[in-house]
Each structure stands twice: as C-alpha cells, then as structure tokens.
Short mmCIF file of C-alpha atoms and ligand atoms in Angstrom, two decimals:
data_model
loop_
_atom_site.label_atom_id
_atom_site.label_comp_id
_atom_site.label_asym_id
_atom_site.label_seq_id
_atom_site.Cartn_x
_atom_site.Cartn_y
_atom_site.Cartn_z
CA MET A 654 0.06 -0.06 -0.08
CA GLN A 655 1.42 3.22 -1.22
CA GLY A 656 0.70 6.63 0.63
CA VAL A 657 0.53 5.78 4.47
CA LEU A 658 2.95 6.20 7.14
CA PRO A 659 5.44 3.47 8.37
CA LYS A 660 3.71 1.35 10.73
CA ASP A 661 5.96 1.73 13.78
CA ILE A 662 5.06 5.61 13.87
CA ILE A 663 1.16 4.46 14.29
CA GLU A 664 0.20 3.89 17.79
CA LEU A 665 -3.42 3.72 19.04
CA THR A 666 -4.10 4.99 22.71
CA PRO A 667 -8.09 4.56 22.96
CA ASN A 668 -9.92 5.69 25.93
CA VAL A 669 -13.58 4.17 26.86
CA TYR A 670 -15.33 6.20 24.42
CA THR A 671 -13.02 5.50 21.32
CA GLU A 672 -12.34 1.97 22.13
CA PRO A 673 -15.44 0.48 20.24
CA TYR A 674 -14.52 2.45 17.07
CA TRP A 675 -10.91 0.83 16.97
CA LEU A 676 -12.25 -2.62 17.92
CA ALA A 677 -14.26 -2.42 14.80
CA THR A 678 -11.54 -1.33 12.37
CA ALA A 679 -9.44 -4.25 13.55
CA GLU A 680 -12.17 -6.13 12.01
CA HIS A 681 -12.51 -4.10 9.07
CA ARG A 682 -15.81 -2.44 9.97
CA LEU A 683 -16.55 1.01 10.20
CA ILE A 684 -18.79 1.94 13.04
CA LEU A 685 -19.78 5.54 14.47
CA PRO A 686 -21.48 6.50 17.53
CA ARG A 687 -24.93 8.22 17.22
CA CYS A 688 -26.88 9.86 20.12
CA THR A 689 -29.80 7.66 21.23
CA THR A 690 -31.81 10.57 22.43
CA CYS A 691 -31.52 13.09 19.66
CA GLY A 692 -29.98 11.03 16.84
CA THR A 693 -27.02 13.36 16.22
CA TYR A 694 -23.65 11.50 15.46
CA ARG A 695 -20.73 12.74 17.48
CA PHE A 696 -17.20 12.27 16.07
CA PRO A 697 -14.43 12.05 17.64
CA PRO A 698 -16.26 9.57 19.99
CA GLY A 699 -16.67 11.23 23.61
CA PRO A 700 -18.83 11.43 26.56
CA PHE A 701 -21.41 13.97 25.52
CA CYS A 702 -23.73 14.66 22.59
CA TRP A 703 -22.75 18.05 21.35
CA ASN A 704 -26.37 18.90 20.23
CA CYS A 705 -28.48 17.60 23.49
CA ARG A 706 -25.58 16.90 26.12
CA ALA A 707 -26.91 13.21 26.64
CA GLN A 708 -24.35 10.65 26.94
CA GLU A 709 -25.63 7.16 25.70
CA VAL A 710 -24.64 6.44 22.08
CA GLU A 711 -25.50 3.47 19.71
CA TRP A 712 -22.76 2.53 17.20
CA ILE A 713 -23.85 2.65 13.67
CA GLU A 714 -22.33 1.00 11.05
CA HIS A 715 -21.35 2.87 7.62
CA ASP A 716 -20.15 1.66 4.24
CA GLY A 717 -17.33 3.87 4.24
CA ASN A 718 -18.30 5.56 0.71
CA GLY A 719 -17.46 9.10 1.21
CA THR A 720 -16.41 12.42 -0.61
CA ILE A 721 -13.07 14.38 -0.15
CA TYR A 722 -13.89 17.43 1.58
CA SER A 723 -10.43 18.94 1.78
CA PHE A 724 -6.92 17.59 1.61
CA THR A 725 -3.04 18.31 1.71
CA VAL A 726 -0.30 16.61 0.05
CA VAL A 727 2.28 16.16 2.85
CA ARG A 728 5.68 16.45 1.27
CA HIS A 729 8.27 17.58 3.93
CA PRO A 730 9.03 15.32 6.94
CA VAL A 731 8.54 17.28 9.98
CA ILE A 732 10.05 14.13 11.81
CA PRO A 733 12.71 12.08 10.04
CA GLU A 734 10.83 8.92 11.13
CA VAL A 735 8.20 9.53 7.96
CA ALA A 736 10.66 10.77 5.42
CA GLU A 737 10.74 7.67 3.23
CA ALA A 738 6.82 7.42 3.29
CA LEU A 739 6.20 10.81 1.65
CA PRO A 740 4.60 12.09 0.00
CA VAL A 741 1.18 11.21 1.33
CA VAL A 742 -2.19 12.76 0.79
CA ALA A 743 -3.86 13.48 3.87
CA ALA A 744 -7.34 13.88 3.49
CA VAL A 745 -10.57 15.02 5.09
CA VAL A 746 -13.29 12.66 3.97
CA GLU A 747 -16.98 13.45 4.61
CA LEU A 748 -19.29 10.68 5.26
CA PRO A 749 -22.89 10.91 3.83
CA ASP A 750 -25.86 10.44 5.93
CA THR A 751 -24.05 11.32 9.12
CA GLY A 752 -24.86 14.95 9.52
CA GLY A 753 -21.31 15.75 8.49
CA VAL A 754 -18.90 13.15 10.23
CA ARG A 755 -15.45 13.76 8.70
CA LEU A 756 -12.61 10.98 9.03
CA ILE A 757 -9.09 12.45 8.70
CA SER A 758 -7.19 9.81 6.57
CA ASN A 759 -5.15 9.01 3.49
CA VAL A 760 -5.94 8.57 0.02
CA VAL A 761 -3.80 5.67 -1.05
CA ASP A 762 -2.28 4.34 -4.13
CA CYS A 763 -2.97 7.19 -6.48
CA ALA A 764 -0.97 10.23 -8.04
CA PRO A 765 -1.18 12.95 -5.35
CA GLU A 766 -1.91 15.17 -8.55
CA ASP A 767 -4.96 13.13 -9.28
CA VAL A 768 -6.81 14.02 -6.06
CA LYS A 769 -9.38 16.62 -6.03
CA ILE A 770 -11.92 18.12 -3.63
CA GLY A 771 -15.44 16.53 -4.23
CA MET A 772 -14.02 13.23 -5.32
CA ALA A 773 -15.68 10.01 -4.36
CA VAL A 774 -13.60 7.66 -2.26
CA THR A 775 -14.30 4.11 -0.86
CA ILE A 776 -12.74 2.78 2.48
CA ASP A 777 -9.86 0.37 2.70
CA TRP A 778 -7.97 -1.20 5.66
CA TYR A 779 -4.52 -0.59 6.48
CA ASP A 780 -3.59 -3.46 8.93
CA VAL A 781 -0.68 -1.83 11.06
CA ARG A 782 -0.15 -4.88 13.45
CA GLU A 783 -2.28 -7.56 15.19
CA ASN A 784 -5.49 -5.59 16.49
CA THR A 785 -4.37 -2.24 14.95
CA THR A 786 -5.98 -1.23 11.75
CA ILE A 787 -6.40 2.20 10.20
CA PRO A 788 -9.13 3.21 7.85
CA VAL A 789 -7.77 4.42 4.42
CA PHE A 790 -9.56 5.42 1.34
CA ARG A 791 -8.95 5.07 -2.61
CA LEU A 792 -10.48 6.96 -5.30
CA ALA A 793 -13.45 5.45 -6.45
CA GLY A 794 -13.23 3.38 -9.60
CA GLY A 795 -9.49 4.09 -9.56
CA MET B 1380 -24.03 48.38 37.41
CA SER B 1381 -24.56 49.87 33.87
CA ALA B 1382 -23.39 48.39 30.85
CA ASP B 1383 -20.97 51.15 30.38
CA GLU B 1384 -18.97 50.39 33.33
CA LEU B 1385 -18.87 46.66 32.22
CA THR B 1386 -16.79 47.26 29.08
CA LEU B 1387 -12.86 47.11 28.97
CA LYS B 1388 -13.13 50.14 26.56
CA ASP B 1389 -10.34 52.74 27.09
CA LYS B 1390 -9.72 51.57 30.97
CA ALA B 1391 -6.11 50.77 30.10
CA ALA B 1392 -3.28 51.58 27.72
CA ILE B 1393 0.00 50.35 26.68
CA ALA B 1394 2.67 52.25 28.02
CA GLY B 1395 5.90 50.44 26.90
CA VAL B 1396 7.14 47.82 24.40
CA GLY B 1397 10.69 46.12 24.07
CA SER B 1398 12.23 43.26 22.48
CA THR B 1399 15.61 41.42 22.37
CA GLN B 1400 17.52 41.19 18.90
CA TYR B 1401 15.62 38.80 16.96
CA TYR B 1402 17.47 35.63 16.06
CA LYS B 1403 17.35 32.64 13.41
CA ARG B 1404 16.20 29.46 15.00
CA GLY B 1405 18.78 28.44 17.71
CA GLN B 1406 20.97 31.48 17.44
CA SER B 1407 20.16 33.09 20.79
CA VAL B 1408 22.07 30.28 22.77
CA PRO B 1409 23.52 30.16 25.47
CA GLN B 1410 21.11 32.79 26.60
CA LEU B 1411 18.08 31.14 28.31
CA PRO B 1412 14.50 31.75 26.89
CA MET B 1413 13.52 33.59 30.20
CA GLU B 1414 16.75 35.47 30.01
CA LEU B 1415 15.37 36.85 26.78
CA ALA B 1416 12.21 37.72 28.44
CA GLY B 1417 13.79 39.49 31.06
CA LYS B 1418 15.78 41.65 28.76
CA ALA B 1419 12.56 42.44 26.35
CA LEU B 1420 10.87 43.34 29.76
CA MET B 1421 13.79 45.74 30.98
CA ASN B 1422 13.75 47.22 27.51
CA ALA B 1423 9.72 47.80 27.81
CA CYS B 1424 10.44 49.26 31.29
CA ALA B 1425 12.76 51.46 29.85
CA ASP B 1426 10.59 52.43 27.02
CA ALA B 1427 7.69 53.30 29.20
CA GLY B 1428 9.89 55.38 31.78
CA LEU B 1429 9.16 52.47 34.43
CA THR B 1430 11.29 50.37 36.22
CA ILE B 1431 11.14 46.44 37.01
CA ASP B 1432 9.96 47.60 40.65
CA ASP B 1433 6.74 48.81 39.10
CA ILE B 1434 5.87 45.43 37.54
CA ASP B 1435 3.25 43.83 39.20
CA GLY B 1436 1.50 41.31 37.03
CA PHE B 1437 2.01 38.79 34.11
CA ALA B 1438 -0.63 38.21 31.47
CA LEU B 1439 0.77 35.39 29.22
CA TYR B 1440 -0.41 33.02 26.45
CA SER B 1441 1.08 29.96 24.63
CA MET B 1442 1.55 28.23 27.73
CA GLY B 1443 3.50 31.15 29.18
CA PHE B 1444 6.67 30.36 31.42
CA ASP B 1445 7.36 30.03 35.00
CA THR B 1446 6.68 33.34 36.45
CA SER B 1447 7.78 32.01 39.93
CA LEU B 1448 11.25 31.74 38.75
CA PHE B 1449 11.00 34.83 36.52
CA SER B 1450 9.94 36.85 39.65
CA GLN B 1451 12.32 35.32 41.80
CA TRP B 1452 15.25 36.19 39.27
CA LEU B 1453 14.30 39.92 38.84
CA GLY B 1454 13.26 40.29 42.30
CA ILE B 1455 9.79 41.77 41.43
CA PRO B 1456 8.52 43.36 44.87
CA GLU B 1457 5.02 41.83 44.87
CA VAL B 1458 3.20 39.91 42.11
CA ARG B 1459 -0.72 40.55 42.11
CA PHE B 1460 -1.79 38.82 39.05
CA SER B 1461 -0.15 35.96 37.09
CA ALA B 1462 -2.67 34.28 34.30
CA LEU B 1463 -2.53 33.12 30.73
CA ILE B 1464 -4.81 32.58 27.93
CA SER B 1465 -5.16 28.83 27.12
CA GLY B 1466 -3.89 27.40 23.94
CA GLY B 1467 -0.83 28.98 21.74
CA GLY B 1468 -0.28 31.56 19.35
CA ASN B 1469 -4.10 32.24 19.16
CA GLY B 1470 -3.86 34.49 22.65
CA SER B 1471 -1.02 36.89 21.59
CA ALA B 1472 -3.29 39.83 21.01
CA GLY B 1473 -5.65 38.61 23.58
CA SER B 1474 -2.75 38.79 26.50
CA VAL B 1475 -3.01 42.55 26.25
CA GLY B 1476 -6.81 42.28 26.79
CA LEU B 1477 -6.16 39.89 29.76
CA ALA B 1478 -3.87 42.51 31.12
CA ALA B 1479 -6.09 45.14 30.72
CA SER B 1480 -8.63 43.17 32.49
CA ALA B 1481 -6.63 42.64 35.30
CA ILE B 1482 -5.98 46.50 35.32
CA ALA B 1483 -9.52 47.56 35.02
CA THR B 1484 -10.63 45.14 37.68
CA GLY B 1485 -7.92 46.57 40.28
CA GLN B 1486 -6.12 43.38 40.22
CA ALA B 1487 -2.85 44.68 39.51
CA THR B 1488 -1.60 48.33 38.18
CA CYS B 1489 1.28 47.39 35.71
CA VAL B 1490 1.01 44.04 33.75
CA ALA B 1491 3.66 42.76 31.55
CA SER B 1492 2.59 40.50 28.45
CA ILE B 1493 5.78 38.89 27.16
CA MET B 1494 6.61 36.24 24.77
CA THR B 1495 9.87 34.53 24.56
CA LEU B 1496 10.83 31.94 22.09
CA GLN B 1497 14.06 29.64 21.49
CA GLN B 1498 13.47 27.01 18.98
CA ALA B 1499 16.88 25.13 19.40
CA THR B 1500 15.49 22.17 20.70
CA VAL B 1501 11.61 22.83 20.31
CA ARG B 1502 10.39 22.85 16.97
CA PHE B 1503 6.78 23.89 16.42
CA GLY B 1504 6.74 22.79 13.13
CA ALA B 1505 6.62 19.13 14.43
CA SER B 1506 4.20 20.01 17.35
CA PHE B 1507 1.49 17.35 16.44
CA ALA B 1508 3.99 14.45 15.61
CA PRO B 1509 3.67 11.61 17.67
CA LYS B 1510 7.15 10.91 18.06
CA GLY B 1511 10.44 12.97 17.72
CA LYS B 1512 13.89 13.27 18.97
CA PRO B 1513 14.14 12.51 22.69
CA GLY B 1514 14.00 15.76 24.56
CA GLN B 1515 11.70 17.28 22.09
CA THR B 1516 8.94 18.74 24.08
CA TYR B 1517 6.45 19.94 21.39
CA SER B 1518 5.70 16.55 19.62
CA ALA B 1519 2.52 15.18 20.68
CA PRO B 1520 2.30 11.83 22.65
CA PRO B 1521 -0.50 9.57 20.89
CA SER B 1522 -4.00 10.56 22.63
CA PRO B 1523 -7.52 9.30 22.08
CA GLU B 1524 -8.24 12.37 19.94
CA GLY B 1525 -4.85 12.17 18.33
CA ASN B 1526 -5.43 8.57 17.44
CA PHE B 1527 -8.10 9.89 14.77
CA ILE B 1528 -5.31 12.61 13.11
CA GLN B 1529 -1.75 11.44 13.43
CA PRO B 1530 -1.84 8.25 11.32
CA SER B 1531 -2.80 10.53 8.37
CA GLY B 1532 0.41 12.23 8.34
CA LEU B 1533 -0.93 15.78 9.56
CA MET B 1534 1.88 16.52 12.10
CA GLY B 1535 2.61 19.96 11.97
CA PRO B 1536 0.37 23.33 12.09
CA GLY B 1537 1.18 23.73 8.11
CA ASN B 1538 -0.32 20.57 7.18
CA MET B 1539 -3.52 21.40 9.27
CA PHE B 1540 -3.86 25.02 7.76
CA ALA B 1541 -3.12 23.52 4.22
CA VAL B 1542 -6.16 21.65 4.52
CA LEU B 1543 -8.11 24.92 5.24
CA ALA B 1544 -6.37 26.75 2.38
CA GLN B 1545 -7.20 24.01 -0.06
CA ARG B 1546 -10.94 24.25 0.89
CA HIS B 1547 -10.94 28.00 0.55
CA MET B 1548 -9.25 27.72 -3.16
CA HIS B 1549 -11.95 25.23 -4.00
CA LEU B 1550 -14.94 27.40 -2.56
CA TYR B 1551 -13.81 30.72 -3.86
CA GLY B 1552 -11.25 30.57 -6.51
CA THR B 1553 -8.34 31.86 -4.24
CA THR B 1554 -4.99 31.45 -6.02
CA ARG B 1555 -1.32 30.75 -4.99
CA GLU B 1556 -0.81 34.05 -6.47
CA ASN B 1557 -3.08 35.50 -3.66
CA PHE B 1558 -0.86 33.53 -1.18
CA ALA B 1559 2.15 35.02 -2.92
CA GLU B 1560 0.73 38.46 -2.69
CA VAL B 1561 0.85 37.96 1.36
CA ALA B 1562 4.25 36.96 1.22
CA ILE B 1563 5.51 39.33 -1.06
CA SER B 1564 4.09 42.79 0.42
CA GLN B 1565 5.08 41.61 3.97
CA ARG B 1566 8.68 41.02 2.55
CA ALA B 1567 8.79 44.25 0.79
CA ASN B 1568 7.81 45.76 4.13
CA ALA B 1569 10.18 43.83 6.22
CA ILE B 1570 13.42 44.70 4.05
CA ARG B 1571 13.09 48.33 5.17
CA ARG B 1572 13.49 47.26 8.93
CA PRO B 1573 16.91 46.75 10.32
CA THR B 1574 15.22 44.17 12.75
CA SER B 1575 13.95 41.80 10.29
CA LEU B 1576 15.77 38.57 9.60
CA GLN B 1577 14.70 38.67 6.00
CA THR B 1578 16.46 41.10 3.93
CA GLN B 1579 15.83 40.34 0.57
CA PRO B 1580 13.05 41.07 -1.65
CA LEU B 1581 10.91 38.04 -2.65
CA THR B 1582 9.50 37.84 -6.18
CA LEU B 1583 6.86 35.81 -7.61
CA ASP B 1584 9.37 33.83 -9.58
CA ASP B 1585 11.01 33.07 -5.89
CA TYR B 1586 7.75 31.93 -4.77
CA PHE B 1587 6.89 29.66 -7.61
CA ASN B 1588 10.11 28.08 -7.61
CA ALA B 1589 10.21 27.39 -3.75
CA ARG B 1590 9.53 23.82 -2.71
CA MET B 1591 6.25 22.45 -1.76
CA ILE B 1592 5.89 21.52 1.99
CA SER B 1593 2.35 20.72 2.24
CA ASP B 1594 0.21 21.49 -0.73
CA PRO B 1595 -1.28 23.95 -1.61
CA LEU B 1596 1.74 25.55 0.64
CA CYS B 1597 5.39 26.23 -0.36
CA LEU B 1598 7.99 27.37 1.94
CA PHE B 1599 7.22 30.93 1.47
CA ASP B 1600 3.57 30.62 2.74
CA TYR B 1601 5.41 29.37 6.23
CA THR B 1602 6.47 31.73 8.90
CA MET B 1603 10.10 31.28 10.05
CA GLU B 1604 11.45 29.64 13.05
CA CYS B 1605 13.11 32.16 15.09
CA ASP B 1606 14.20 33.10 18.78
CA GLY B 1607 13.47 36.28 20.67
CA ALA B 1608 11.63 37.86 23.14
CA VAL B 1609 8.91 40.66 23.08
CA ALA B 1610 7.50 42.32 26.19
CA VAL B 1611 4.68 45.12 26.04
CA ILE B 1612 3.64 46.90 29.39
CA THR B 1613 0.01 47.62 30.22
CA VAL B 1614 -1.18 50.42 32.90
CA SER B 1615 -4.54 52.06 33.52
CA ALA B 1616 -5.32 54.83 31.14
CA GLU B 1617 -4.94 57.46 33.66
CA ARG B 1618 -1.37 56.47 34.79
CA ALA B 1619 -0.23 56.14 31.02
CA LYS B 1620 -0.82 59.83 30.69
CA ASP B 1621 2.14 60.54 32.89
CA LEU B 1622 4.60 58.26 31.77
CA ALA B 1623 7.53 58.41 28.95
CA GLN B 1624 5.30 57.78 25.75
CA PRO B 1625 2.10 58.69 24.13
CA PRO B 1626 -0.62 56.36 25.58
CA VAL B 1627 -1.73 53.75 23.35
CA TYR B 1628 -5.07 52.88 24.35
CA VAL B 1629 -6.73 49.58 24.75
CA MET B 1630 -10.10 50.27 22.86
CA ALA B 1631 -11.48 46.74 22.94
CA SER B 1632 -10.32 43.04 23.08
CA ALA B 1633 -11.92 39.64 22.88
CA ASN B 1634 -11.23 36.05 22.84
CA GLY B 1635 -12.99 32.88 22.20
CA GLY B 1636 -14.99 31.29 19.31
CA ALA B 1637 -17.77 29.06 18.66
CA GLY B 1638 -17.76 25.72 20.55
CA ARG B 1639 -17.89 23.82 17.53
CA TRP B 1640 -14.88 25.42 15.92
CA GLY B 1641 -13.29 23.88 19.13
CA GLN B 1642 -10.32 21.93 17.94
CA ALA B 1643 -10.74 23.28 14.52
CA ILE B 1644 -7.33 23.16 13.51
CA THR B 1645 -6.55 19.34 14.42
CA TRP B 1646 -9.99 17.98 14.27
CA MET B 1647 -11.42 19.25 11.15
CA GLY B 1648 -14.77 18.80 12.25
CA MET B 1649 -16.16 22.36 12.24
CA PRO B 1650 -19.42 23.21 10.47
CA ASP B 1651 -19.24 23.63 6.81
CA GLU B 1652 -20.34 27.38 7.25
CA TYR B 1653 -16.95 28.55 8.69
CA PHE B 1654 -14.61 25.41 7.79
CA ALA B 1655 -12.39 27.72 5.44
CA SER B 1656 -12.20 30.56 7.69
CA SER B 1657 -9.79 31.95 10.52
CA GLY B 1658 -12.36 31.11 13.37
CA HIS B 1659 -12.35 34.70 14.34
CA ARG B 1660 -15.71 35.74 13.24
CA PRO B 1661 -17.47 35.78 16.62
CA ALA B 1662 -14.57 37.52 18.35
CA ALA B 1663 -14.43 40.05 15.43
CA LYS B 1664 -17.89 41.17 15.91
CA ARG B 1665 -17.48 41.59 19.72
CA VAL B 1666 -14.14 43.54 19.62
CA TYR B 1667 -15.75 45.85 16.90
CA GLU B 1668 -18.98 46.14 19.24
CA MET B 1669 -16.73 46.88 22.24
CA ALA B 1670 -14.73 49.45 20.46
CA GLY B 1671 -17.49 50.97 18.72
CA VAL B 1672 -15.82 50.99 15.47
CA GLY B 1673 -15.97 48.96 12.24
CA PRO B 1674 -13.51 47.67 9.54
CA SER B 1675 -13.70 50.86 7.84
CA ASP B 1676 -12.29 52.74 10.90
CA ILE B 1677 -9.13 50.55 10.94
CA ASP B 1678 -6.02 52.37 9.66
CA VAL B 1679 -3.65 49.40 9.91
CA ALA B 1680 -4.17 45.70 10.69
CA LEU B 1681 -1.57 43.59 12.03
CA LEU B 1682 -2.98 40.05 11.36
CA TYR B 1683 -1.23 37.10 12.73
CA ASP B 1684 0.44 35.51 9.66
CA HIS B 1685 1.87 31.78 10.40
CA PHE B 1686 0.51 30.94 6.98
CA THR B 1687 -0.46 33.21 4.21
CA PRO B 1688 -3.86 31.61 3.45
CA MET B 1689 -4.57 32.69 7.03
CA VAL B 1690 -4.17 36.35 6.52
CA ILE B 1691 -6.73 36.36 3.73
CA MET B 1692 -8.97 34.57 5.50
CA GLN B 1693 -8.87 37.05 8.59
CA LEU B 1694 -9.40 39.98 6.28
CA GLU B 1695 -12.83 38.12 5.43
CA ASP B 1696 -13.67 37.37 8.97
CA TYR B 1697 -13.14 41.03 10.08
CA GLY B 1698 -15.18 42.43 7.36
CA PHE B 1699 -12.56 44.15 5.24
CA CYS B 1700 -14.04 42.30 2.26
CA PRO B 1701 -16.89 39.89 1.88
CA ILE B 1702 -16.43 36.14 2.77
CA GLY B 1703 -14.60 34.53 -0.12
CA GLU B 1704 -13.15 37.84 -1.56
CA GLY B 1705 -10.11 37.83 0.51
CA GLY B 1706 -7.86 36.55 -2.53
CA ARG B 1707 -9.21 39.20 -4.97
CA PHE B 1708 -8.95 41.91 -2.13
CA VAL B 1709 -5.20 41.18 -1.75
CA ALA B 1710 -4.45 40.62 -5.49
CA ASP B 1711 -6.03 44.41 -5.78
CA GLY B 1712 -3.00 45.80 -3.80
CA ASN B 1713 -5.27 46.65 -0.67
CA ILE B 1714 -2.68 45.19 1.86
CA ARG B 1715 0.39 46.98 0.33
CA TRP B 1716 2.08 49.67 2.50
CA PRO B 1717 1.99 52.68 1.76
CA ASP B 1718 -0.48 52.86 -0.91
CA GLY B 1719 -3.20 50.13 -0.35
CA GLY B 1720 -6.49 51.01 1.59
CA LEU B 1721 -5.61 48.76 4.46
CA PRO B 1722 -1.71 48.33 4.77
CA VAL B 1723 -1.33 44.85 6.60
CA ASN B 1724 1.60 43.81 8.51
CA THR B 1725 3.70 46.64 8.05
CA HIS B 1726 6.55 45.40 10.04
CA GLY B 1727 6.88 42.00 7.88
CA GLY B 1728 5.03 39.86 10.31
CA ASN B 1729 6.07 36.40 11.36
CA LEU B 1730 6.63 35.61 7.62
CA SER B 1731 9.66 38.15 7.13
CA GLU B 1732 10.61 40.22 10.28
CA ALA B 1733 10.58 37.58 12.92
CA TYR B 1734 8.36 35.14 14.47
CA ILE B 1735 7.87 35.71 18.23
CA ILE B 1736 4.42 34.13 18.16
CA GLY B 1737 2.61 37.27 17.43
CA MET B 1738 3.76 39.72 19.80
CA THR B 1739 6.08 41.64 17.25
CA HIS B 1740 2.56 42.62 15.86
CA VAL B 1741 1.40 44.24 19.29
CA LYS B 1742 4.83 45.97 19.27
CA GLU B 1743 4.23 47.22 15.66
CA ALA B 1744 0.70 48.55 16.33
CA VAL B 1745 2.10 50.74 19.13
CA GLU B 1746 4.68 52.31 16.97
CA GLN B 1747 2.19 53.01 14.50
CA LEU B 1748 -0.13 54.65 16.89
CA ARG B 1749 2.80 56.74 18.38
CA GLY B 1750 3.63 57.71 14.91
CA THR B 1751 7.32 56.40 15.01
CA ALA B 1752 6.89 53.05 12.87
CA VAL B 1753 9.38 52.59 10.24
CA ASN B 1754 6.93 51.84 7.64
CA GLN B 1755 4.55 54.44 9.03
CA VAL B 1756 0.90 54.53 7.91
CA LYS B 1757 0.13 58.20 7.60
CA ASP B 1758 -2.02 59.54 10.59
CA ALA B 1759 -2.66 56.22 11.90
CA GLU B 1760 -5.11 56.51 14.49
CA ILE B 1761 -6.61 52.90 15.08
CA ALA B 1762 -5.03 49.68 14.67
CA LEU B 1763 -6.25 46.00 14.92
CA VAL B 1764 -4.31 43.26 16.11
CA THR B 1765 -5.09 39.70 15.97
CA GLY B 1766 -3.79 36.28 17.86
CA GLY B 1767 -3.37 33.23 15.51
CA PRO B 1768 -5.84 31.65 13.94
CA ALA B 1769 -6.05 28.37 15.76
CA SER B 1770 -8.08 25.99 17.79
CA LEU B 1771 -10.30 27.90 20.31
CA PRO B 1772 -9.90 30.47 21.93
CA VAL B 1773 -8.71 32.89 19.15
CA SER B 1774 -8.08 36.54 20.24
CA ASN B 1775 -7.62 40.32 19.17
CA LEU B 1776 -7.11 43.91 20.12
CA ILE B 1777 -7.99 47.14 18.90
CA LEU B 1778 -5.87 49.97 19.86
CA HIS B 1779 -6.01 53.75 19.55
CA ARG B 1780 -3.82 56.72 19.95
ZN1 ZN C 981 -27.93 14.07 21.46
#
C-alpha cells in the first residue's frame, strides 16, 4: 500500500469512548457513535452529545463510501521517521448520511496530482499490526 | 452596574514595548529563554519610563513560562496577578486584553505581556507529531483524539492549515498568486527594517520556484522559525498619561469562538459554514462592538501570519471584504504599504521580520499609533491586532492613540 505512514509510527491509545471504534476497525468494519436521544452523530467519540448533551450512544455501521472534503499533500517530513513514506495525501473525508462526520485519513495508491475536492472515495484498511487497523480511502473506480 | 461600566474600553493603555534582537532558530543560545524575556521586559520598562519594581502582573499565552522563577530572578516586589490565555499563538493579542482586564478590575497596576521563544530544541513545525527526538517537548504523544489525526500524516500546523487553504481555494477561487501577494508584500515591508531577519526582496518567481511543503503551501507560505522575546507593558489609562510615551489605549479586546470551532485546526470537524475561515468571526464581532468601530475605521491591521492563507481568511472574517473575496482583495493591492487601502503587517510579520508568536504585531501597532513606525501609515489612529487563527480561543485587540 502506497501513501501511508510507516507502521512503527502509528500507535493507538483508545479511551473508553473511542475503543469500540478501534475494535471494529480491527475487524475491517466502520462504526460511528450516534446519540440515542436525538440521533446526532458525534465524532470523535466522546462523553457528551454536542447537540443535546446526552451521554448514551448506539454504534451505527457505515459503508465507508465518502467524498473528499479537503486535503493536503504532505511532502516535507517534520520528523525524520516519516521521510521515506512521503509524499502522502492526507484527506478529510466526509461521510454521507451522518450529519457531516469527517474522517482524517489517507488517499492511498494514487498520484497525489489526481486528488481533487469532491471526489468519491471508498474505504480500505491498513493493517498496522495485530489488533491495530487504520481506515484509509481509495479513489472510487480508481 | 450599567453596561457602560462593564466594558474594557479605554480603561487601560500600553505604556511600553521592548524586545531583544531577533535571531534565526537556535542562535540565541547560550542565553536562556527567560533571560531573553527579562531583557525584553527591561527594554519595555525603559521605553515606558518605568522600572522592574513597578511590574506587578503577568498576562501570558501559549503556555507562558515559569513566572515564579522569573519573578525570583528579577526580584519583583509583589506579584498580584499571573494568568494566561489557554492554547498557543491564538492568545497573543488577547494577552494584552487580559492585562487590561486585570488593571480595569483593580487586581494589578502594571502588567507585562511577554513572549519568549527559543527553537533550538523545540520545533513547533512538528508540534502534532507522535514521535520525535528524545527531549523534543513539542511533539504530541498519542492521545485518544490524536489517534484519529496523526496516522494521516497531519503532524505540523502547516499541514493542518493547508487543508483549510485547499478548501478556501475550492470554494472561492483563491489562488497561490494570492498567497504569494501576502508573502511578497510583507517581505517588501520587512526589508526596510533593520530588525528583520529577512533582508532580500521576494519575487513571484522566487515564490513559484520554492519547494512545496504541504500542498497548496510552499516554503514562503510558512512563517520562519526564530528566537527572541517581546514584552508589552499595560497600565491604567490615567497612569499612562504621566509616563514617557504617548499612551496607546486598549479600545477593545476579545477572545473565544464558537464551541464547535473547538479543536478546529487538528480535528477538522467544524461546521461547513465556517470551515474555510480563521475562526475569528465571533471574536471579530465582539471586538468591534466593544470598540464602537467597524472595519472601515481601522487604519492598519497587524494580522497573525503563521501561514499566508490565514491572513486572507482574517481579512474576510474581520469584514474588510466579503467572505470568499479575500484573495481578490489582496490581488487588488489593498494590503500594500503605503498605498493600499488597508496596510497589513507593516513590520513584515511572522513571515519576514521575526516569528515571536505574534507579539511583534502588538509592538508594531504601538509604534504605528505613536507615529514612530519604520513603515509609518500616515496619521494612523486605530490599529487592529489579531492572535493566531487556531483552535479555540482566538483573540484580538483594537488600539487607538
Ligand atoms: Zn443528542
């Protein structure tokens, strides 16, 4: 997979609110927390609904089809550990039918010059190590 | 209490400003960071006609520094106020508002706002990176929220602001030529000043030949990395009249922003309506209301310029042009000194004079309103200063002579 950071730089440190998300990504499933009181998605996962302040959520599965909301092509390594992996396309991907939930991810295996705002993307999975998988995206039809 | 009594307007004034020499990253060693702060503060005291014995408060930002050790070193007779605005460079302009608040409420009489910076070991460019060299304190260890960001490669502020800039270009047709105009106009201002670290003009060819750092941002869209310190002393409006310099009054200051702006710059979850903005719109509205002035009353604007597109977005958010028109506003020459309608960053800013996390902007505003600026805006009466577009809370300051 081209266009992702080295595996040893990626370390997940979930808390009680984010752990269900990462347990699901390890199984290659995307789930998002939605308020059981008012139906508002909250992301990143946290203790309160920003709309109604209720706490309880249900986890809703999403198919991971989204659109590129914005992006940058990271070319300069701010730390030497990532130098060989660059450039990477770091993209903000908006997920439809979620009230505007956005994931910050990579668009992989593409020429950075081909990436444009508004393009459709589909989810894929970057298996970092056992029990650690990061969602990434591919240009739809690419 | 009447509403009139509940305003900060004109209760306090800046009496003195001072700085050290500015240095390229690491070149202020072996001086200590708080040693630079002390030297800047003594220069500000001399400017004001005050002494260190007069200082009784600190109003800081960007995590501040250890005022206990600093006060111990300098033998401050009595510290009566020591506080800071949360966050980072967002609080630069607001730190003077915080000082004015302490004075207006009788908590202190002579408050120093100081920024000192030494990037020998600490590099803000990697401030959101999960790992770095041992001892580098500004890389961010993995956190539950950071887990959703760091694996993407967004590891420095420039990566984050590039995402906002890309969206602004997409929505409004803003161009890299527009970003270049910010860099080039500020460089032209800087090279007239002996204090500036950048001494050569910047051309459009230079700009387009520079390496890309994080598309759409190239090298010249980024601030420099510097060392140095700047101190600003605020006292009551009454007291300022009897000191060495003409008072520069704190007309208004605000900090904050919408809750859902929140961790905007790292999280990227802010509402679509103001995603491609500086986050300053709510604070801009409040500062104008407190000051009782509007954009057309501002004679010179010192806008925090860590990255060129954020100057353009602030021009929009402070109402100098409609939302989305910032690129065309700069293309029309409006921000140029001396002939533009709104000279911006007449000192050269973070981009080209020195990056002291925005405090040079306060110093320049004071010099403009005293009439002593190197690139003086003729008859400047009112200046706007902003803190860095960033996560909550952003801040600002309107000063008048
Ligand atoms: Zn709710």
